[in-house]
Coordinates of N, CA and C in Angstrom, one line a residue:
M1 N -28.7 1.7 -46.2 CA -29.6 1.8 -45.0 C -30.7 1.0 -45.5
R2 N -31.1 0.2 -44.8 CA -32.5 -0.8 -45.1 C -33.4 -0.6 -43.7
V3 N -34.6 -0.6 -44.4 CA -35.5 -0.1 -43.0 C -36.5 -1.5 -42.4
F4 N -36.9 -1.7 -41.5 CA -37.4 -3.5 -40.9 C -38.5 -3.0 -39.6
V5 N -39.5 -3.3 -40.3 CA -40.8 -3.1 -39.2 C -40.7 -4.5 -38.4
V6 N -40.6 -5.0 -37.2 CA -41.1 -6.0 -36.5 C -42.1 -5.5 -35.6
G7 N -43.2 -6.2 -35.8 CA -44.4 -6.0 -34.9 C -45.0 -4.7 -34.6
L8 N -44.4 -4.2 -33.7 CA -44.7 -2.8 -33.2 C -43.4 -1.9 -33.6
F9 N -42.2 -2.5 -33.6 CA -40.9 -1.7 -33.5 C -40.4 -1.5 -35.2
L10 N -39.9 -0.6 -35.2 CA -39.2 0.1 -36.4 C -37.9 0.5 -36.3
F11 N -37.2 -0.1 -37.0 CA -35.5 0.2 -37.0 C -34.9 0.4 -37.9
I12 N -34.0 1.2 -38.3 CA -33.2 1.1 -39.6 C -31.8 0.4 -39.8
I13 N -31.4 -0.2 -40.4 CA -29.9 -1.2 -40.2 C -29.0 -0.1 -41.2
E14 N -27.8 0.3 -40.5 CA -26.5 1.0 -41.1 C -25.9 0.3 -41.6
W15 N -24.6 0.2 -42.6 CA -24.2 -0.6 -42.9 C -22.6 0.1 -43.7
C16 N -21.6 -0.1 -43.3 CA -20.5 0.2 -43.3 C -20.0 -0.4 -44.5
K17 N -19.9 -0.4 -45.5 CA -19.2 -1.3 -46.8 C -17.7 -1.8 -46.6
K18 N -17.1 -0.5 -46.4 CA -15.4 -0.6 -46.2 C -15.1 -1.7 -45.1
F19 N -16.0 -1.2 -43.7 CA -15.5 -2.2 -42.4 C -16.2 -3.3 -42.7
M20 N -17.1 -3.5 -43.3 CA -18.3 -4.6 -43.4 C -19.0 -4.6 -41.8
Y21 N -19.4 -3.7 -41.5 CA -20.1 -3.6 -40.1 C -21.2 -3.1 -40.2
T22 N -22.6 -3.6 -39.4 CA -23.7 -3.2 -39.5 C -24.4 -3.3 -38.2
W23 N -25.4 -2.2 -38.0 CA -26.1 -1.9 -37.0 C -27.3 -1.4 -36.7
R24 N -27.7 -1.3 -35.9 CA -29.1 -0.4 -36.0 C -29.2 0.7 -35.5
D25 N -30.3 1.3 -35.7 CA -30.1 2.7 -35.3 C -30.4 3.0 -33.5
T26 N -30.8 1.6 -33.2 CA -31.4 1.8 -32.2 C -29.7 1.1 -31.1
E27 N -28.7 0.9 -31.3 CA -27.8 0.2 -30.8 C -27.3 1.7 -29.6
P28 N -27.0 1.4 -28.5 CA -26.2 2.0 -28.0 C -25.1 3.2 -28.3
L29 N -24.6 4.3 -28.1 CA -23.8 5.4 -29.0 C -22.5 4.5 -28.6
P30 N -21.7 3.6 -28.5 CA -20.5 3.3 -28.5 C -20.5 2.2 -29.6
L31 N -21.5 1.9 -29.9 CA -21.6 1.5 -31.7 C -22.2 1.9 -32.5
T32 N -22.5 2.8 -32.3 CA -23.1 3.7 -33.4 C -22.1 5.2 -33.8
S33 N -21.8 5.3 -33.1 CA -21.0 6.3 -33.1 C -19.3 6.0 -33.2
R34 N -18.6 6.7 -34.2 CA -17.1 6.6 -34.5 C -16.1 6.8 -33.4
E35 N -16.8 8.5 -32.9 CA -15.9 9.5 -31.4 C -16.3 8.1 -30.6
N36 N -17.1 7.7 -30.0 CA -17.4 7.1 -29.2 C -17.4 5.3 -28.8
Y37 N -16.5 4.8 -30.1 CA -16.6 3.1 -30.5 C -15.1 3.2 -29.3
P38 N -14.9 2.2 -28.8 CA -13.8 1.5 -27.8 C -12.4 1.7 -28.5
D39 N -11.5 2.3 -28.3 CA -10.2 2.4 -29.5 C -9.7 1.1 -29.7
A40 N -9.7 0.0 -28.5 CA -9.3 -1.4 -28.8 C -9.8 -2.0 -29.8
F41 N -11.0 -1.7 -30.2 CA -11.8 -2.2 -31.3 C -11.9 -1.5 -32.7
R42 N -11.5 -0.4 -32.7 CA -11.0 0.5 -34.0 C -10.3 -0.1 -35.1
M43 N -10.8 -0.2 -35.9 CA -9.8 -0.9 -37.6 C -10.1 0.4 -38.1
T44 N -8.8 0.2 -38.9 CA -8.0 1.2 -39.7 C -8.0 0.7 -41.0
Q45 N -8.1 1.2 -42.5 CA -7.4 0.3 -43.3 C -6.0 -0.1 -43.5
K46 N -5.1 0.4 -42.6 CA -3.8 0.0 -42.5 C -4.1 -1.7 -41.6
Y47 N -5.0 -1.7 -40.9 CA -4.9 -2.7 -40.3 C -5.4 -3.6 -41.2
I48 N -6.7 -3.1 -42.0 CA -7.6 -4.3 -42.6 C -6.1 -4.9 -44.1
D49 N -5.2 -3.9 -44.3 CA -4.4 -4.3 -45.7 C -3.4 -5.0 -45.1
V50 N -3.5 -5.6 -43.9 CA -2.0 -6.3 -43.2 C -2.9 -7.4 -42.6
A51 N -3.7 -8.0 -42.5 CA -4.8 -8.5 -42.1 C -4.1 -9.8 -42.7
P52 N -3.8 -11.1 -42.0 CA -3.2 -12.0 -42.5 C -4.8 -13.0 -43.0
Q53 N -5.6 -12.8 -42.8 CA -7.0 -13.2 -43.5 C -8.1 -12.6 -42.8
L54 N -8.9 -12.1 -43.9 CA -10.2 -11.6 -43.4 C -11.3 -12.9 -44.1
P55 N -12.5 -13.3 -42.8 CA -13.6 -14.1 -43.3 C -14.3 -14.0 -44.1
T56 N -14.6 -14.6 -45.0 CA -15.4 -14.7 -46.3 C -16.8 -14.1 -45.4
I57 N -17.5 -13.5 -46.5 CA -18.9 -13.1 -46.1 C -20.3 -14.2 -46.4
P58 N -20.8 -14.7 -46.0 CA -21.4 -15.9 -46.7 C -23.0 -14.9 -47.3
P59 N -23.5 -15.7 -48.5 CA -24.3 -14.9 -49.0 C -25.7 -14.3 -48.4
M60 N -26.5 -13.4 -48.9 CA -27.2 -13.0 -47.8 C -28.9 -14.0 -48.1
L61 N -29.5 -14.7 -47.4 CA -30.6 -15.4 -47.9 C -31.5 -14.3 -48.3

């Protein structure tokens, strides 16, 4: 978790290390809650294990 202040706005960045996904706490519920995330876009460990290629993640600046 990282906390950011931009101008008068404060938000928290959450990070799922397992699935390499980040989101702000200000995002809509379908992006922040597993139960509300669209089924078509859900990833499981099995899907990741058989994926032909995972893109490399560039280093953070």
